[in-house]
Amino acid sequence: MDKLVSLSKRRGYVFQSSEIYGGTGSVWDYGPLGVELKRNVKEAWWRAMVHMRDDIEGLDAAILMHPRVWEASGHVENFTDPLVECRNCHRRFRVDILLAETGAADLEHAQCPSCGKSGQWTEPRQFNLMFKTQKGAAEDSADVIYLRPETAQGIYVNFLNVQQSARQKIPFGIAQIGKAFRNEITPGNFTFRTLEFEQMEMQFFVKPGTDGEWFERWRELRWKWHQETIGLAADRLRYHPHEKLAHYASAAGDVEFFFGGTIGDEGWGEIEGIHNRTDFDLGRHQEYSGKKLQYVDPQANERYLPYIIETSAGADRVTLAVLANAYREEEVEGEVRTVLSIKPSLAPLKAGVFPLVKKDGMPERATQIHEDLRARGIPSFYDESGAIGRRYRRQDEAGTPFGITVDGETMADGTVTVRERDTMQQTRISQDEVVRYLEERIR
Ligand code: ATP
């Protein structure tokens, strides 16, 4: 992880937030390459979940919502207990439950149920995971408003708006990508756990009784997406079913990726949760808003509250998984070569374009290729500085899958070399073929 953090900074993937002021704990900024990678991850998700399906609609709900939403969702109530954290294993516990379960008279004597250490607790804090802020000018408690801790609630409250305007029939889903905020008390681990992050959530509304089957179907589809579309290695992915279920769920499990280090359960950390939320959410919003949220099935002449299967992935965690999955060091001719083997479809830059030398018309020819690629929507990087080997290595570290080199032969017969990042193999193709060749390989 330390190597990934330093490479991320060096190559412009991720920077610490407000670094010149000493940084802000658990908040990170995406640099020029990072923003592209994360966008590609989000676009791959949107394509699979929205554009490729007739039964899912997109939504972009606001971060700020009516405060009652968070009462209905259970967030106001469920996150206001005093919490402590074990300084040794960083697990968090509610003080009351901890004391009850361990039978200890006070915290000093309470043993951590997770790692067994005694009395290594942080000071108890009255803790709500939600960030609170103020709406309007008056500092009045009536104007308290929250930064959403999940995007899902924006979907639930728009359930009928979307269903009716898009004329969808059950089963159908609503997908959304957006920021969420949580005042995490176990921060750290780079972008794995941050105070501000982006979620890619989809809520699938189904007829009660069909929920078990849909849960399984979504579990499989999401698993396939992580492996095939994102390219995460099969041996670094696992599915972890939950034994203890949240108050809203009847079945739940996580897709976990092996990050290593101190993340999650011995290096395995959740990147996506799949939950059967029953009719809890719509039922609660119906109760708290006083508005009917039932679905009317015109054919069967039935009314009911749909059950919801949720797939909830973190854009930042998936992006971090892509980086960790791609990072590789190998020895080449007595030197260490660092490579980010990101799938070409996700890589921030698709090609580096290099004139071998800065003369004989090569820079002009290379610039032309660079322009052709850009015009076709293939992000490329033009680089004429330094030895060609060093230029290749810089792009290897940046994760750029192809290097296009213009040399003396190009000027004579119009061919260029294409170098592959992962194998370092070089092929000669015609300059006119470059765009088509890359388009095929990226796809
Ligand atoms: P954890 O147990 O790791 O705190 P969670 O179970 O609270 O995660 P969910 O509420 O299921 O997470 O959120 C869905 C997804 O949102 C997670 O799988 C993760 O990818 C992402 N996510 C949640 N909290 C954070 C965070 N603090 N920083 C970055 N991503 C997060």
XYZ file of C-alpha atoms and ligand atoms in Angstrom:
474
model
C 0.000 0.000 0.000
C 2.863 2.397 0.771
C 4.273 1.850 -2.702
C 0.875 2.453 -4.246
C 0.432 5.667 -2.256
C 3.781 6.986 -3.425
C 3.249 5.943 -7.045
C -0.202 7.551 -6.941
C 1.337 10.820 -5.900
C 4.300 10.623 -8.284
C 2.181 9.886 -11.332
C -0.777 12.084 -10.452
C -3.370 9.526 -9.434
C -4.161 10.590 -5.885
C -2.958 13.445 -3.651
C -3.644 14.092 -0.015
C -6.308 16.754 0.428
C -4.972 20.181 1.452
C -1.460 18.763 1.520
C 0.289 22.146 1.853
C -1.564 22.613 5.152
C -0.427 19.245 6.426
C -3.293 17.326 4.889
C -6.793 16.474 6.048
C -7.140 13.005 7.512
C -9.108 10.566 5.380
C -9.780 12.976 2.544
C -8.017 12.586 -0.818
C -7.938 14.381 -4.150
C -7.753 12.683 -7.530
C -5.036 14.046 -9.794
C -4.954 14.163 -13.609
C -4.709 10.383 -14.077
C -6.815 9.469 -11.055
C -9.787 11.504 -12.181
C -9.702 9.744 -15.562
C -9.436 6.283 -14.019
C -12.313 6.899 -11.634
C -14.437 8.343 -14.457
C -13.762 5.227 -16.521
C -14.801 3.002 -13.612
C -18.023 4.982 -13.177
C -18.714 4.944 -16.904
C -18.190 1.178 -17.062
C -20.717 0.816 -14.244
C -23.233 3.196 -15.839
C -22.933 1.415 -19.156
C -23.511 -2.034 -17.624
C -26.269 -0.915 -15.276
C -28.146 1.747 -17.258
C -27.256 1.953 -20.943
C -27.191 -1.789 -21.583
C -30.485 -2.492 -19.834
C -34.079 -1.600 -20.589
C -35.149 -2.266 -17.026
C -32.927 0.255 -15.191
C -33.271 4.041 -15.225
C -30.695 6.592 -14.152
C -31.128 9.297 -11.512
C -29.084 12.132 -10.048
C -30.699 13.135 -6.761
C -29.416 15.999 -4.613
C -27.027 15.432 -1.718
C -29.183 17.524 0.635
C -32.554 16.006 1.451
C -35.466 16.692 3.743
C -34.294 15.921 7.316
C -37.249 13.567 7.819
C -35.711 11.260 5.218
C -32.987 10.351 7.691
C -35.490 9.726 10.443
C -37.448 7.403 8.166
C -34.293 5.619 6.996
C -33.192 4.929 10.568
C -29.958 6.898 10.287
C -30.824 9.521 12.915
C -31.778 6.892 15.434
C -29.246 4.189 14.711
C -26.048 6.160 14.827
C -26.331 8.237 17.967
C -24.786 5.933 20.517
C -21.540 6.482 22.338
C -18.884 4.606 20.445
C -15.390 3.547 21.351
C -12.669 2.151 19.206
C -10.097 -0.466 20.153
C -6.712 1.185 19.670
C -5.193 -2.174 18.859
C -7.472 -3.631 16.167
C -9.481 -0.488 15.324
C -12.850 -2.173 15.684
C -15.649 0.076 16.861
C -18.183 -0.815 19.497
C -21.151 0.758 21.153
C -20.182 1.267 24.775
C -23.456 -0.047 26.195
C -23.330 -3.230 24.146
C -19.657 -3.749 24.849
C -20.163 -3.511 28.604
C -23.239 -5.725 28.473
C -21.570 -8.403 26.398
C -18.270 -8.519 28.237
C -19.841 -8.130 31.656
C -17.131 -5.570 32.548
C -17.941 -2.899 35.140
C -16.249 -0.176 33.120
C -14.296 0.355 29.931
C -10.957 -0.015 31.643
C -11.737 -3.656 32.338
C -13.527 -4.397 29.097
C -11.786 -6.796 26.774
C -12.000 -6.238 23.033
C -14.274 -8.977 21.615
C -12.329 -8.815 18.398
C -8.639 -8.954 19.377
C -8.804 -9.696 23.096
C -6.780 -6.679 24.313
C -8.019 -5.106 27.553
C -8.747 -1.479 28.244
C -7.237 -0.052 25.063
C -10.216 2.115 24.240
C -10.481 5.583 22.793
C -12.577 8.096 24.752
C -16.299 7.372 24.256
C -17.939 9.778 21.844
C -21.573 10.476 21.225
C -21.425 9.570 17.666
C -23.538 9.982 14.614
C -22.022 8.979 11.334
C -23.887 11.721 9.508
C -22.356 15.131 8.858
C -24.740 17.813 10.031
C -24.914 21.273 8.612
C -27.166 24.292 8.763
C -29.678 25.449 6.204
C -30.480 29.152 5.987
C -29.121 32.031 8.036
C -30.638 31.360 11.448
C -28.690 29.004 13.683
C -31.782 27.220 14.734
C -32.022 23.503 15.297
C -35.030 23.395 12.980
C -32.682 24.175 10.132
C -30.355 21.230 10.644
C -29.716 19.402 7.424
C -27.515 16.386 6.710
C -25.015 15.482 4.048
C -26.342 12.162 2.781
C -24.485 9.117 4.133
C -25.693 7.000 1.198
C -27.238 7.737 -2.175
C -29.968 5.110 -1.833
C -32.511 7.314 -0.070
C -32.639 9.680 -3.053
C -33.749 6.702 -5.098
C -36.438 5.542 -2.670
C -38.120 8.922 -2.404
C -38.164 9.183 -6.212
C -39.450 5.658 -6.751
C -42.870 6.675 -8.088
C -41.556 9.714 -10.004
C -39.207 7.503 -11.970
C -41.581 4.574 -12.362
C -44.387 6.740 -13.694
C -42.371 9.113 -15.870
C -40.325 6.314 -17.452
C -43.430 4.067 -17.609
C -41.541 1.192 -16.033
C -43.139 -1.987 -14.794
C -41.922 -4.087 -11.927
C -39.333 -5.587 -11.908
C -37.166 -2.550 -12.681
C -34.318 -0.623 -11.130
C -33.013 2.898 -10.522
C -29.284 3.593 -10.646
C -27.350 6.524 -9.327
C -23.750 7.619 -8.877
C -23.005 10.317 -6.369
C -21.146 11.568 -3.349
C -21.871 10.322 0.133
C -20.391 11.485 3.432
C -19.686 9.605 6.628
C -17.949 10.830 9.703
C -15.959 7.609 10.018
C -14.183 7.067 13.305
C -11.885 4.409 11.935
C -10.202 6.381 9.224
C -7.058 5.600 7.295
C -6.036 3.057 4.717
C -5.677 5.530 1.865
C -8.842 5.911 -0.225
C -10.408 2.721 1.156
C -12.177 4.524 3.988
C -12.739 8.226 3.582
C -15.091 10.841 4.948
C -16.297 11.791 1.495
C -16.689 9.178 -1.210
C -18.701 8.224 -4.239
C -21.208 5.437 -4.409
C -22.571 3.609 -7.425
C -25.895 2.311 -6.218
C -28.733 0.500 -7.898
C -32.038 -0.324 -6.267
C -34.065 -3.006 -8.019
C -37.788 -3.074 -7.230
C -39.388 -6.508 -7.363
C -42.611 -8.249 -6.465
C -42.478 -9.770 -2.959
C -41.815 -13.472 -3.303
C -39.450 -13.001 -6.245
C -36.846 -11.217 -4.121
C -34.793 -14.321 -3.283
C -34.317 -15.122 -6.933
C -33.437 -11.523 -7.848
C -30.955 -11.312 -5.007
C -29.109 -14.315 -6.468
C -29.266 -12.917 -9.967
C -27.790 -9.572 -8.943
C -25.121 -11.243 -6.876
C -23.972 -13.135 -9.955
C -24.160 -10.146 -12.287
C -22.162 -7.925 -9.980
C -19.568 -10.623 -9.395
C -19.108 -10.985 -13.154
C -18.767 -7.216 -13.571
C -15.874 -6.997 -11.128
C -14.068 -9.851 -12.840
C -14.815 -9.326 -16.497
C -15.451 -5.635 -16.943
C -13.090 -4.302 -14.293
C -10.575 -7.104 -14.637
C -9.997 -7.824 -10.939
C -8.097 -11.088 -10.495
C -10.321 -14.044 -9.568
C -8.018 -15.070 -6.712
C -8.251 -11.602 -5.174
C -12.053 -11.604 -5.095
C -14.353 -13.380 -2.680
C -17.974 -13.254 -1.668
C -18.692 -12.855 1.998
C -22.282 -13.567 3.110
C -23.400 -11.643 6.217
C -24.409 -13.674 9.211
C -25.582 -10.636 11.157
C -28.093 -8.635 9.172
C -28.871 -4.928 9.376
C -32.323 -3.926 10.599
C -33.574 -3.461 7.026
C -32.186 -6.581 5.385
C -33.310 -10.176 4.920
C -30.184 -11.281 3.026
C -26.884 -9.561 2.453
C -23.344 -10.150 1.345
C -20.252 -8.319 0.209
C -17.952 -8.609 -2.729
C -14.512 -8.358 -1.163
C -11.176 -7.652 -2.784
C -7.807 -8.585 -1.357
C -6.004 -5.268 -0.816
C -3.549 -6.618 1.734
C -2.071 -4.616 4.598
C -4.324 -3.398 7.372
C -7.473 -3.140 5.270
C -10.591 -4.999 6.357
C -10.413 -8.617 7.453
C -6.740 -9.592 7.048
C -6.426 -7.578 3.875
C -9.852 -8.427 2.450
C -12.043 -5.334 2.156
C -15.593 -4.793 0.950
C -15.944 -3.106 -2.414
C -19.649 -3.725 -2.941
C -22.607 -4.776 -0.835
C -25.637 -6.636 -2.184
C -28.682 -6.509 0.041
C -32.243 -7.707 0.088
C -33.817 -4.713 1.842
C -37.374 -6.118 1.760
C -40.079 -3.426 1.809
C -38.457 -1.706 4.783
C -37.436 1.507 3.003
C -40.588 2.173 1.030
C -42.658 1.172 4.041
C -40.860 3.652 6.262
C -41.044 6.482 3.734
C -44.733 5.788 3.286
C -45.204 5.972 7.034
C -43.106 9.102 7.600
C -44.286 11.071 4.557
C -47.913 10.020 4.747
C -47.814 9.438 0.963
C -48.734 6.127 -0.620
C -45.758 4.526 -2.307
C -47.421 1.381 -3.526
C -46.943 0.067 -7.000
C -50.103 -0.530 -8.973
C -49.951 -3.462 -11.348
C -52.608 -2.694 -13.953
C -52.618 -6.148 -15.492
C -52.946 -8.199 -12.336
C -54.992 -5.431 -10.719
C -52.764 -5.584 -7.644
C -51.216 -3.003 -5.344
C -48.196 -3.674 -3.235
C -45.017 -2.249 -1.775
C -42.169 -3.691 -3.807
C -39.211 -5.422 -2.233
C -35.816 -3.951 -3.009
C -32.582 -5.640 -4.011
C -29.738 -3.184 -3.620
C -26.301 -3.296 -5.201
C -24.085 -0.705 -3.577
C -20.513 -0.248 -4.774
C -17.944 2.389 -3.887
C -16.368 4.138 -6.876
C -13.294 4.982 -4.805
C -12.850 1.467 -3.462
C -13.252 -0.098 -6.897
C -10.737 2.426 -8.271
C -8.314 1.546 -5.475
C -8.874 -2.152 -6.211
C -8.037 -1.507 -9.881
C -4.765 0.161 -8.847
C -3.830 -2.520 -6.316
C -4.751 -5.257 -8.784
C -2.655 -3.631 -11.513
C 0.494 -2.822 -9.542
C 3.424 -5.021 -10.451
C 7.193 -4.855 -10.142
C 9.490 -6.969 -12.254
C 13.151 -7.151 -13.104
C 14.077 -6.206 -16.629
C 17.729 -6.163 -17.656
C 18.879 -5.725 -14.080
C 16.455 -2.904 -13.328
C 13.138 -2.870 -11.540
C 10.276 -2.063 -13.867
C 7.085 -0.816 -12.180
C 3.954 -1.397 -14.210
C 0.305 -0.633 -13.709
C -1.429 -3.315 -15.784
C -4.799 -1.604 -15.914
C -7.247 -2.932 -18.495
C -6.955 -0.772 -21.641
C -10.662 0.119 -21.446
C -10.108 1.647 -17.978
C -6.616 3.106 -18.393
C -6.544 6.922 -18.095
C -4.293 7.326 -21.130
C -4.536 4.785 -23.919
C -1.348 5.639 -25.754
C 1.949 7.451 -25.414
C 3.174 8.878 -28.716
C 6.919 9.346 -29.103
C 9.172 10.693 -31.816
C 12.426 8.745 -31.482
C 14.442 11.946 -31.894
C 13.524 15.614 -31.966
C 14.414 16.127 -35.642
C 13.994 14.874 -39.215
C 10.248 15.544 -39.230
C 9.570 12.947 -36.506
C 7.973 15.341 -33.962
C 5.566 16.598 -36.647
C 4.595 13.051 -37.664
C 4.120 11.969 -34.037
C 2.051 15.065 -33.295
C -0.185 14.161 -36.198
C -0.795 10.663 -34.756
C -1.443 12.171 -31.335
C -4.027 14.531 -32.877
C -5.678 11.695 -34.851
C -6.059 9.639 -31.673
C -7.516 12.523 -29.720
C -9.938 13.330 -32.505
C -11.284 9.777 -32.207
C -11.749 10.100 -28.451
C -8.652 8.069 -27.538
C -6.757 9.951 -24.813
C -3.095 10.013 -25.721
C 0.054 11.645 -24.401
C 2.762 13.198 -26.535
C 6.267 12.978 -25.108
C 9.509 13.896 -26.828
C 11.765 14.381 -23.805
C 14.503 11.990 -22.699
C 15.688 8.578 -23.856
C 12.980 6.411 -25.402
C 13.434 3.724 -22.719
C 12.707 6.263 -20.002
C 9.644 7.517 -21.823
C 8.325 3.949 -22.022
C 8.940 3.400 -18.302
C 7.107 6.567 -17.339
C 4.056 5.369 -19.245
C 4.386 1.844 -17.788
C 4.084 3.375 -14.320
C 1.188 5.535 -15.428
C -0.622 2.449 -16.734
C -0.690 3.505 -20.406
C -1.225 0.295 -22.403
C 0.368 1.280 -25.731
C 3.408 3.215 -26.881
C 3.560 4.447 -30.484
C 7.034 5.359 -31.712
C 7.859 7.305 -34.823
C 11.389 6.568 -36.077
C 13.546 6.700 -39.218
C 11.571 3.882 -40.811
C 8.341 5.787 -40.346
C 9.722 8.597 -42.426
C 10.749 6.106 -45.132
C 7.781 3.696 -45.303
C 5.013 5.116 -43.098
C 5.125 2.378 -40.415
C 5.363 2.933 -36.652
C 6.190 0.673 -33.708
C 3.460 -0.202 -31.249
C 4.847 -1.313 -27.902
C 2.631 -3.166 -25.458
C 2.948 -2.177 -21.826
C 2.446 -5.635 -20.321
C 4.608 -7.773 -22.608
C 6.925 -5.000 -23.885
C 6.524 -6.622 -27.289
C 6.838 -4.382 -30.305
C 4.941 -4.676 -33.569
C 5.237 -2.555 -36.695
C 2.046 -1.345 -38.264
C 1.195 1.309 -40.793
C 0.655 4.788 -39.398
C -2.794 4.782 -41.016
C -3.735 1.686 -39.020
C -2.929 3.135 -35.582
C -6.392 4.438 -34.705
C -8.208 1.280 -35.785
C -5.619 -0.970 -34.103
C -5.976 0.843 -30.794
C -9.772 1.051 -31.008
C -9.921 -2.727 -31.332
C -7.499 -3.379 -28.513
C -9.191 -0.951 -26.145
C -12.555 -2.495 -26.733
P -17.681 -0.704 5.768
O -18.201 -1.905 6.498
O -16.375 -0.929 5.080
O -17.736 0.565 6.551
P -20.306 -0.411 4.770
O -20.815 -1.813 4.914
O -20.661 0.607 5.761
O -18.713 -0.453 4.560
P -22.148 0.241 2.705
O -22.957 1.081 3.584
O -22.674 -1.100 2.283
O -20.666 0.083 3.315
O -21.748 1.104 1.429
C -21.621 0.553 0.138
C -20.266 0.791 -0.453
O -19.869 2.149 -0.294
C -19.151 -0.007 0.183
O -19.073 -1.301 -0.375
C -17.942 0.805 -0.137
O -17.456 0.471 -1.439
C -18.461 2.223 -0.149
N -18.115 2.896 1.098
C -18.789 2.867 2.268
N -18.187 3.623 3.214
C -17.085 4.153 2.599
C -16.048 5.030 3.038
N -16.039 5.536 4.275
N -15.081 5.357 2.155
C -15.078 4.869 0.904
N -16.040 4.051 0.442
C -17.028 3.693 1.263
